[in-house]
Structures are given as C-alpha cells and as structure tokens.
Short mmCIF file of C-alpha atoms and ligand atoms in Angstrom, two decimals:
data_model
loop_
_atom_site.label_atom_id
_atom_site.label_comp_id
_atom_site.label_asym_id
_atom_site.label_seq_id
_atom_site.Cartn_x
_atom_site.Cartn_y
_atom_site.Cartn_z
CA MET A 1 -45.07 34.83 -19.69
CA GLU A 2 -45.01 31.81 -21.93
CA ALA A 3 -43.79 28.55 -20.43
CA LEU A 4 -43.12 25.60 -22.69
CA PHE A 5 -43.97 22.25 -21.18
CA SER A 6 -45.77 19.00 -21.76
CA VAL A 7 -48.60 17.82 -19.57
CA CYS A 8 -50.38 14.49 -19.80
CA SER A 9 -53.31 13.23 -17.81
CA ASN A 10 -56.14 10.94 -18.78
CA SER A 11 -58.85 12.91 -17.17
CA LEU A 12 -57.58 16.44 -17.52
CA PHE A 13 -55.68 16.63 -20.74
CA SER A 14 -56.33 13.36 -22.52
CA SER A 15 -57.00 14.94 -25.87
CA LEU A 16 -53.52 16.41 -25.86
CA GLN A 17 -51.75 13.12 -25.44
CA ASN A 18 -51.16 12.19 -29.04
CA HIS A 19 -50.18 15.60 -30.24
CA LYS A 20 -46.74 15.87 -31.72
CA ASN A 21 -46.54 19.51 -30.83
CA LYS A 22 -47.08 19.67 -27.10
CA THR A 23 -46.55 23.36 -26.74
CA LEU A 24 -48.95 24.46 -24.06
CA LEU A 25 -49.60 27.80 -22.54
CA PRO A 26 -50.60 27.28 -18.94
CA PHE A 27 -52.09 30.06 -16.91
CA LEU A 28 -54.20 30.50 -13.82
CA THR A 29 -56.83 33.05 -13.07
CA SER A 30 -55.41 35.89 -11.03
CA ASP A 31 -54.83 34.91 -7.46
CA SER A 32 -54.32 37.19 -4.51
CA ARG A 33 -51.59 35.04 -2.95
CA LEU A 34 -48.03 36.14 -2.69
CA SER A 35 -45.51 34.70 -5.11
CA SER A 36 -43.84 31.46 -4.14
CA SER A 37 -40.49 33.16 -3.56
CA GLN A 38 -42.13 35.62 -1.20
CA LEU A 39 -43.80 32.81 0.68
CA LYS A 40 -40.78 30.59 1.17
CA SER A 41 -38.94 32.41 3.87
CA GLN A 42 -35.65 30.88 4.92
CA SER A 43 -35.85 32.46 8.34
CA ARG A 44 -35.68 30.06 11.22
CA VAL A 45 -37.36 30.61 14.51
CA SER A 46 -37.54 28.90 17.82
CA LEU A 47 -40.47 26.48 18.08
CA LYS A 48 -42.54 28.38 15.60
CA SER A 49 -44.57 26.85 12.85
CA HIS A 50 -43.89 27.45 9.14
CA ASP A 51 -45.00 30.91 8.16
CA PHE A 52 -48.16 29.86 6.38
CA HIS A 53 -50.06 32.65 8.06
CA ASP A 54 -48.55 34.81 5.31
CA PHE A 55 -51.34 33.49 3.13
CA PRO A 56 -54.36 35.74 2.94
CA PRO A 57 -57.44 34.03 4.39
CA LEU A 58 -58.96 31.61 1.93
CA VAL A 59 -62.30 32.63 0.51
CA ALA A 60 -64.45 29.56 1.05
CA SER A 61 -65.96 29.51 -2.40
CA ARG A 62 -62.89 30.45 -4.40
CA ARG A 63 -62.61 28.38 -7.52
CA ARG A 64 -59.26 27.93 -9.18
CA VAL A 65 -59.30 27.57 -12.91
CA LEU A 66 -56.47 26.03 -14.87
CA LYS A 67 -56.56 26.57 -18.59
CA CYS A 68 -54.24 24.88 -21.03
CA ARG A 69 -54.09 25.85 -24.67
CA SER A 70 -52.38 24.06 -27.51
CA SER A 71 -52.11 25.37 -31.03
CA ASN A 72 -55.60 24.29 -32.03
CA GLU A 73 -57.58 23.67 -28.94
CA GLN A 74 -58.31 25.05 -25.55
CA LEU A 75 -59.06 22.94 -22.52
CA GLU A 76 -60.20 24.00 -19.16
CA THR A 77 -60.40 22.25 -15.87
CA SER A 78 -60.96 23.51 -12.40
CA PHE A 79 -61.01 22.40 -8.83
CA ASP A 80 -63.17 23.86 -6.16
CA GLU A 81 -61.30 25.07 -3.12
CA SER A 82 -64.38 25.36 -0.95
CA GLU A 83 -64.18 23.42 2.29
CA SER A 84 -60.41 23.24 1.95
CA LEU A 85 -59.90 24.67 5.43
CA LYS A 86 -59.53 22.10 8.21
CA ASN A 87 -59.14 23.47 11.72
CA GLY A 88 -58.26 26.76 10.08
CA VAL A 89 -55.48 25.20 8.01
CA ARG A 90 -55.56 25.38 4.23
CA ARG A 91 -55.33 22.15 2.25
CA LYS A 92 -51.83 21.96 0.77
CA ASN A 93 -50.92 21.44 -2.87
CA LEU A 94 -48.39 18.66 -3.33
CA ALA A 95 -46.20 17.70 -6.26
CA VAL A 96 -44.59 14.27 -6.33
CA PHE A 97 -41.49 13.17 -8.25
CA VAL A 98 -41.34 9.49 -9.18
CA SER A 99 -39.20 7.26 -11.44
CA GLY A 100 -40.58 3.82 -10.64
CA GLY A 101 -43.58 1.99 -9.28
CA GLY A 102 -44.42 4.81 -6.92
CA SER A 103 -45.59 2.73 -3.97
CA ASN A 104 -44.77 5.59 -1.59
CA PHE A 105 -46.71 8.02 -3.75
CA ARG A 106 -49.66 5.62 -3.75
CA ALA A 107 -49.47 5.22 0.02
CA VAL A 108 -49.62 9.01 0.55
CA HIS A 109 -52.36 9.34 -2.06
CA GLN A 110 -54.41 6.68 -0.27
CA ALA A 111 -53.90 8.55 3.01
CA ILE A 112 -55.22 11.69 1.31
CA LEU A 113 -58.26 9.82 0.02
CA SER A 114 -58.97 8.41 3.47
CA GLY A 115 -58.78 11.90 4.98
CA ASP A 116 -55.57 11.37 6.97
CA VAL A 117 -53.54 13.90 4.96
CA HIS A 118 -54.92 17.41 4.41
CA GLY A 119 -53.35 17.81 1.00
CA ARG A 120 -53.86 16.97 -2.64
CA PHE A 121 -51.50 15.84 -5.37
CA VAL A 122 -51.82 18.43 -8.11
CA VAL A 123 -49.05 17.15 -10.39
CA LEU A 124 -46.56 14.29 -10.80
CA VAL A 125 -43.11 14.79 -12.31
CA THR A 126 -41.24 11.85 -13.78
CA ASN A 127 -38.25 11.08 -16.00
CA LYS A 128 -40.08 7.96 -17.28
CA HIS A 129 -43.46 8.75 -18.79
CA ASP A 130 -44.66 5.13 -18.56
CA CYS A 131 -43.44 4.24 -15.07
CA GLY A 132 -45.95 2.74 -12.65
CA GLY A 133 -46.22 5.95 -10.65
CA ALA A 134 -47.09 7.99 -13.76
CA GLN A 135 -49.69 5.44 -14.84
CA TYR A 136 -51.29 5.54 -11.41
CA ALA A 137 -51.32 9.35 -11.54
CA ARG A 138 -53.13 9.38 -14.90
CA GLU A 139 -55.64 6.82 -13.66
CA ASN A 140 -56.36 9.17 -10.79
CA GLY A 141 -56.64 12.36 -12.80
CA ILE A 142 -53.30 13.78 -11.70
CA PRO A 143 -51.40 15.62 -14.47
CA VAL A 144 -47.99 14.23 -15.41
CA ILE A 145 -44.98 16.34 -16.37
CA ILE A 146 -41.86 14.83 -17.90
CA TYR A 147 -38.47 16.05 -16.65
CA PRO A 148 -35.70 16.23 -17.75
CA SER A 149 -35.42 16.26 -21.52
CA THR A 150 -33.32 13.30 -22.73
CA LYS A 151 -32.95 11.21 -25.89
CA LYS A 152 -35.46 8.75 -24.45
CA GLU A 153 -37.78 11.50 -23.24
CA PRO A 154 -37.35 14.31 -25.79
CA GLU A 155 -40.53 15.99 -24.63
CA GLY A 156 -39.14 16.49 -21.15
CA LEU A 157 -38.78 20.01 -19.79
CA SER A 158 -35.72 22.09 -19.14
CA SER A 159 -35.06 23.04 -15.50
CA ASN A 160 -36.37 26.57 -15.96
CA ASP A 161 -39.51 25.35 -17.68
CA LEU A 162 -40.06 22.83 -14.89
CA VAL A 163 -39.97 25.63 -12.31
CA ALA A 164 -42.33 27.70 -14.46
CA ALA A 165 -44.70 24.78 -14.93
CA LEU A 166 -44.78 23.95 -11.21
CA SER A 167 -45.47 27.56 -10.30
CA THR A 168 -48.78 27.34 -12.15
CA TYR A 169 -49.86 24.61 -9.74
CA LYS A 170 -49.24 26.75 -6.62
CA ILE A 171 -47.22 23.97 -5.03
CA ASP A 172 -46.70 24.08 -1.26
CA PHE A 173 -44.51 20.99 -0.96
CA ILE A 174 -42.67 18.62 -3.25
CA LEU A 175 -42.35 14.97 -2.25
CA LEU A 176 -39.57 12.97 -3.89
CA ALA A 177 -40.61 9.32 -3.89
CA GLY A 178 -38.06 7.21 -5.73
CA TYR A 179 -37.09 9.88 -8.27
CA LEU A 180 -33.66 8.90 -9.56
CA LYS A 181 -32.50 12.09 -11.29
CA LEU A 182 -30.77 15.00 -9.64
CA ILE A 183 -33.09 17.80 -8.55
CA PRO A 184 -32.06 20.99 -10.37
CA SER A 185 -30.72 23.80 -8.20
CA GLU A 186 -33.28 26.16 -9.78
CA LEU A 187 -36.02 24.07 -8.17
CA ILE A 188 -34.29 23.87 -4.81
CA ARG A 189 -33.91 27.64 -4.79
CA ALA A 190 -37.58 28.11 -5.73
CA TYR A 191 -38.82 25.84 -2.92
CA PRO A 192 -36.54 26.28 0.11
CA ASN A 193 -37.38 23.97 3.02
CA SER A 194 -40.27 22.61 1.00
CA ILE A 195 -38.83 19.57 -0.80
CA LEU A 196 -38.74 16.21 1.00
CA ASN A 197 -37.06 12.96 0.00
CA ILE A 198 -37.38 9.45 1.37
CA HIS A 199 -34.26 7.31 1.57
CA PRO A 200 -34.25 3.62 2.60
CA SER A 201 -31.47 3.75 5.22
CA LEU A 202 -30.82 5.53 8.48
CA LEU A 203 -28.98 8.59 7.19
CA PRO A 204 -26.28 9.76 7.36
CA ALA A 205 -25.25 6.09 7.02
CA PHE A 206 -25.50 4.48 3.58
CA GLY A 207 -26.48 7.64 1.76
CA GLY A 208 -24.98 9.78 -0.98
CA LYS A 209 -24.27 9.29 -4.66
CA GLY A 210 -24.56 5.65 -5.71
CA TYR A 211 -26.65 4.60 -2.74
CA TYR A 212 -30.05 3.85 -4.20
CA GLY A 213 -32.40 0.88 -4.51
CA THR A 214 -31.07 -2.53 -3.51
CA LYS A 215 -27.52 -1.16 -3.35
CA VAL A 216 -28.43 0.53 -0.08
CA HIS A 217 -29.70 -2.67 1.52
CA LYS A 218 -26.79 -4.75 0.20
CA ALA A 219 -24.38 -2.27 1.74
CA VAL A 220 -26.23 -2.34 5.07
CA ILE A 221 -26.08 -6.15 5.21
CA ALA A 222 -22.47 -6.33 4.00
CA SER A 223 -21.29 -3.84 6.59
CA GLY A 224 -22.15 -6.26 9.38
CA ALA A 225 -21.91 -3.23 11.61
CA ARG A 226 -25.61 -2.60 11.59
CA ARG A 227 -28.31 -4.54 13.39
CA TYR A 228 -30.87 -1.95 12.49
CA SER A 229 -31.80 -0.11 9.36
CA GLY A 230 -34.83 1.94 8.41
CA PRO A 231 -36.08 4.81 6.27
CA THR A 232 -35.24 8.49 6.58
CA ILE A 233 -37.26 11.46 5.36
CA HIS A 234 -35.16 14.57 4.93
CA PHE A 235 -35.37 18.00 3.39
CA VAL A 236 -33.56 18.26 0.08
CA ASP A 237 -30.53 20.44 -0.48
CA GLU A 238 -28.17 20.53 -3.44
CA ASN A 239 -26.30 17.34 -2.53
CA TYR A 240 -27.43 13.74 -2.37
CA ASP A 241 -29.03 12.77 0.96
CA THR A 242 -27.45 15.54 3.04
CA GLY A 243 -30.44 17.76 3.82
CA ARG A 244 -31.85 18.13 7.31
CA ILE A 245 -33.39 14.93 8.67
CA LEU A 246 -37.07 15.22 9.55
CA ALA A 247 -38.08 11.66 10.46
CA GLN A 248 -36.66 8.16 10.82
CA ARG A 249 -37.99 4.70 11.72
CA ILE A 250 -36.02 1.74 13.02
CA VAL A 251 -36.35 -1.61 11.25
CA PRO A 252 -34.46 -4.70 12.44
CA VAL A 253 -31.88 -6.34 10.18
CA VAL A 254 -32.24 -10.10 10.55
CA VAL A 255 -29.12 -12.30 10.44
CA ASN A 256 -29.98 -14.12 7.22
CA ASP A 257 -31.62 -11.20 5.48
CA THR A 258 -31.30 -10.84 1.74
CA ALA A 259 -31.29 -7.31 0.36
CA GLU A 260 -34.77 -7.92 -1.04
CA GLU A 261 -36.17 -9.06 2.30
CA LEU A 262 -34.69 -6.08 4.08
CA ALA A 263 -35.93 -3.74 1.34
CA ALA A 264 -39.47 -5.06 1.70
CA ARG A 265 -39.38 -4.63 5.50
CA VAL A 266 -38.07 -1.07 5.18
CA LEU A 267 -40.57 -0.21 2.42
CA ARG A 268 -43.51 -1.12 4.66
CA GLN A 269 -42.27 1.45 7.16
CA GLU A 270 -41.63 3.98 4.39
CA HIS A 271 -45.29 3.92 3.41
CA LYS A 272 -46.46 4.58 6.97
CA MET A 273 -43.85 7.20 7.67
CA TYR A 274 -44.35 9.16 4.42
CA ALA A 275 -48.10 9.34 5.08
CA GLU A 276 -47.48 10.55 8.65
CA VAL A 277 -44.92 13.13 7.56
CA ALA A 278 -47.19 14.32 4.74
CA ALA A 279 -49.95 14.77 7.31
CA ALA A 280 -47.59 16.79 9.52
CA ILE A 281 -46.41 19.16 6.78
CA CYS A 282 -49.95 19.68 5.51
CA GLU A 283 -51.15 20.49 9.03
CA GLU A 284 -48.20 22.86 9.55
CA ARG A 285 -46.81 20.76 12.41
CA VAL A 286 -43.18 20.98 11.26
CA ILE A 287 -41.22 23.28 13.56
CA TRP A 288 -37.67 24.51 12.99
CA ARG A 289 -35.58 24.30 16.17
CA GLU A 290 -33.18 27.19 16.76
CA ASP A 291 -30.22 25.04 15.69
CA GLY A 292 -31.90 24.40 12.34
CA VAL A 293 -33.19 20.91 13.05
CA PRO A 294 -36.76 20.32 11.88
CA ILE A 295 -39.02 18.51 14.33
CA ILE A 296 -42.63 17.37 14.18
CA ARG A 297 -45.23 18.38 16.74
CA SER A 298 -47.42 15.47 17.73
CA LYS A 299 -51.05 15.76 16.70
CA ALA A 300 -52.28 13.87 19.77
CA ASP A 301 -50.11 15.79 22.22
CA PRO A 302 -49.05 19.28 21.04
CA GLU A 303 -46.45 19.41 23.83
CA HIS A 304 -44.63 16.42 22.36
CA TYR A 305 -42.17 16.58 19.44
CA SER A 306 -40.35 13.89 17.49
C1 GRF B 401 -37.93 3.70 -1.89
O1 GRF B 401 -37.23 2.65 -1.32
C2 GRF B 401 -37.36 5.02 -1.44
O2 GRF B 401 -36.80 4.97 -0.17
C3 GRF B 401 -36.30 5.30 -2.47
O3 GRF B 401 -36.81 4.80 -3.68
C4 GRF B 401 -37.75 3.76 -3.40
C5 GRF B 401 -39.01 4.12 -4.12
O4 GRF B 401 -39.92 3.09 -4.09
N1 GRF B 401 -35.98 6.71 -2.53
P1 GRF B 401 -41.40 3.29 -4.63
O5 GRF B 401 -41.29 3.73 -6.09
O6 GRF B 401 -42.06 4.34 -3.80
O7 GRF B 401 -42.05 1.95 -4.51
#
C-alpha cells in the first residue's frame, strides 16, 4: 500500500527537508501484532483494564525498523524495543497534535525523559510546521507530520493519508495538546477511546466550538458565576469538548484575575495533570466503569480510583 505523506525531523529525516517532492513510502518490517482496528475494542467492562493483553508478548530484543524512501534516496532509522517492558507493561507509542508552543507536550515529554511516563512520542502532527511544538519535536528527534493540507501548508496530508501515516508508527494513544483544527472522523474511528484532549476549563462548562485559548478564561471571569476553574482531560469524540471526561483539577479564580493570569494558573495544573494522565494510560490504569465513565486507578493504592 502506498501512502503519500510528508515527514520532517532533524535527526531522522533531515536530508528530506528541502525536497520539493516529499513523496515518501513508509513501511515497517513485518510485525506480529494485530491491526489497530482489531486492537481498539469498543467493548466496555466493569472495572477492567483496557484490553492490552490482546498484544502478543513482546520479544525483548525485537527491533523495529522504519524505512522511508523518496524518489532518489532511502533512509533508515530504528529504535530498539528491548527493555520496553515495565512491570510487565509494554511501553506505549504516543502521537501528539500541537498548533502552538506545545508547553503541555513538552511537560509530558519531560516526564517521559525522567521516567515518570512509560511511553514515547513517536510522531508529532501539526497544522503549523514552524510552531514551537514542532520545533521542539525536531530538536528532540521526533518526526513531524503536517495536517491538514491548506494554502499555507500545501504539503499537509489528507485525512486518509494521515490515518495511513499514523498506522506506520503503531500508535497506542494520541494526545491533543493545543491542536486547533478539527480531528477528522476517519482518525476518531481508527482510534476509539484512544484520543485525549486537554481543555482549560472545567467541562462541560465553557467548552464547545469557539471556546479556545484566552476566550475560555475571559468567559469564565465574565460569567461571575464561577469561583473555580481548572483543566479537563477528556476522550475525543466527533464534537468539540463533549467526549468522556477522564480527569479534572480545580484552580481558584481570584477576584481581580485577568484572563492571562487565570490562564497561567490553569496551565501550570495542565502540565502536571497531562503528565499524570499520560502515566496512567501508559500503565494501563484507565478503567471503564459500567456506565461508560473512564476512571483512573491510583498507582499508590490500587483500590483507589479518581
Ligand atoms: C492549553 O491551554 C490547552 O488547554 C488548550 O490549548 C492550550 C495549549 O497550550 N487545549 P500549549 O501549546 O500546550 O502551551
């Protein structure tokens, strides 16, 4: 199958960056895992972890090889999956979607580097190739994919090509971290219960179309009805900010707050919460309650959920 997409990364694909024709043919060595659609079961169970045990046991020394070929050159990179089991749990492959500075992405990446999150960012998707998040990704050897295709970003992918490109990275979870474009339904269907978004208010309040960035915090302050705000992490469905809520943190709204002050206070909590939630999903501690509400099992006390 030939998938058409553009990939840029300083360390992995730097020699491709100035090519006008960015037609690449990505492929992975054969892998014994099930396809992503087989793995992403929608079934919900009572207090039962995600069905990651569907994965065949990881061979400790397995080496994944990613080859990318353009018209006149062939590049190869690989990452060693040895020692990727921690307490019997496989290290998870994460994709992140970013449109701006990417401070949440950086916070989770730092938590990975410090060993607090048993995952790895294998690709970043952005609608702005030169945004701060994309620059940070390239500096850290993380491939960058542009989506969608627009006049400003003509090399962006179509929705189907995005899904095809992501499938080559064997993504377990997608983290949206300040990505301002709509997520295509093709992607949501390909990754059920596996895409998370962070929103800077206590959903369902101050969410939905038009509520983004400072607008959220201005609306919170203007409402006068709220003494508290705070970030929400939720699973992504086909509408804005309506997916199942996974985690929230409370942040006080101070009487004389400006939107910027409130945003900064909320953002500090976002960074902590996204790292904690990323740790939970990577350690398979997200449980689906019978009524469809996702909850997180505490690492310190497995009898406790939040
Ligand atoms: C955050 O406030 C997040 O809640 C919202 O977009 C912002 C992204 O900020 N979805 P950053 O790019 O992670 O700094």
